[in-house]
Amino acid sequence: MAMCFLYKQTAHARSIDMLLDSRQDVDAATISRTMLEGLILVAWAALEPEERPLRWRAFSLVSDWKLVKRGGTPPFGTPEDKKVDLEQRLQAHLEFLASGARRVGTQKLFDPYQNTWHVNGDGSRVELRTMAEEIGDPDMKLLYDELSQVGHWTPRACGFQH
């Protein structure tokens, strides 16, 4: 997990460097927020290193299932074989079921799965703000709040001047 995130962080840092050279500060801040979100996710996963990184990896099953369901070509195997394999493997990851699927079952819904891997074992979603608080680094939380201004199109962010 950490290596995948590090690779993306390096690419984002290069983009920020180019944006700052062109005086595109707000765009650089938007990518910075993405980078900070990645850092928060990795730090939060590290709080439970035996569980959360594996949950992140297991979520690839949901991503592949959704790809096959939309008619996409899976990375390996035929779509139908892959769908059956994925459905069997997803039985071990009920935390990814959406709340509706928990109530009525997976067969009645077109897409019974959540759109994120950052859930608790009971399937309840964990928001980035909660992760930042759980990490316990007040500077990280403050920076996240500040960078979120741009991402949420607040009046303060829209009036930002460089």
XYZ file of C-alpha atoms in Angstrom, residues 71-147:
77
model
C -19.201 -4.908 -19.104
C -15.503 -4.102 -18.853
C -12.759 -6.606 -19.466
C -11.193 -7.963 -16.282
C -7.403 -8.051 -15.925
C -7.386 -11.880 -15.983
C -9.861 -14.493 -17.233
C -13.152 -14.154 -19.038
C -15.745 -11.731 -17.670
C -18.139 -14.467 -16.526
C -15.424 -16.606 -14.902
C -13.992 -13.531 -13.228
C -17.407 -12.426 -11.951
C -18.043 -15.814 -10.319
C -14.540 -15.811 -8.805
C -14.943 -12.270 -7.509
C -18.340 -12.972 -5.980
C -16.920 -16.001 -4.166
C -13.910 -14.055 -2.878
C -16.070 -11.089 -1.834
C -17.991 -13.352 0.558
C -15.016 -12.900 2.913
C -15.380 -9.106 2.765
C -18.907 -8.299 3.827
C -17.671 -4.974 5.244
C -17.769 -3.661 1.664
C -21.511 -4.241 1.285
C -23.611 -1.091 1.075
C -26.213 -0.655 3.797
C -29.040 -1.486 1.350
C -27.414 -4.797 0.470
C -27.145 -5.607 4.159
C -30.911 -5.164 4.455
C -32.214 -6.813 1.268
C -29.303 -8.948 0.042
C -26.885 -8.600 -2.861
C -29.066 -10.230 -5.529
C -31.717 -7.492 -5.464
C -29.340 -4.613 -6.160
C -27.468 -3.726 -9.344
C -24.436 -2.679 -7.283
C -24.453 -3.912 -3.670
C -20.992 -2.576 -2.805
C -19.694 0.624 -1.257
C -17.521 2.997 -3.273
C -14.675 3.161 -0.780
C -12.348 0.883 1.135
C -12.149 3.061 4.244
C -14.836 1.390 6.270
C -14.882 -0.196 9.685
C -15.289 -3.934 10.079
C -19.049 -3.400 10.410
C -19.158 -1.577 7.063
C -19.633 1.919 8.466
C -17.773 4.487 6.403
C -14.860 6.396 7.943
C -14.568 9.984 6.700
C -11.207 11.676 6.111
C -11.899 14.251 8.819
C -12.401 11.411 11.319
C -9.186 9.764 10.134
C -7.275 13.016 10.574
C -8.638 13.331 14.112
C -7.848 9.682 14.886
C -4.255 10.119 13.726
C -3.932 12.784 16.387
C -1.706 15.243 14.522
C -3.268 18.706 14.957
C -1.069 20.226 12.225
C -2.237 17.639 9.706
C -5.861 18.271 10.606
C -5.391 22.051 10.345
C -3.699 21.718 6.953
C -6.480 19.410 5.745
C -9.103 21.950 6.844
C -7.275 24.773 5.062
C -6.724 22.846 1.818
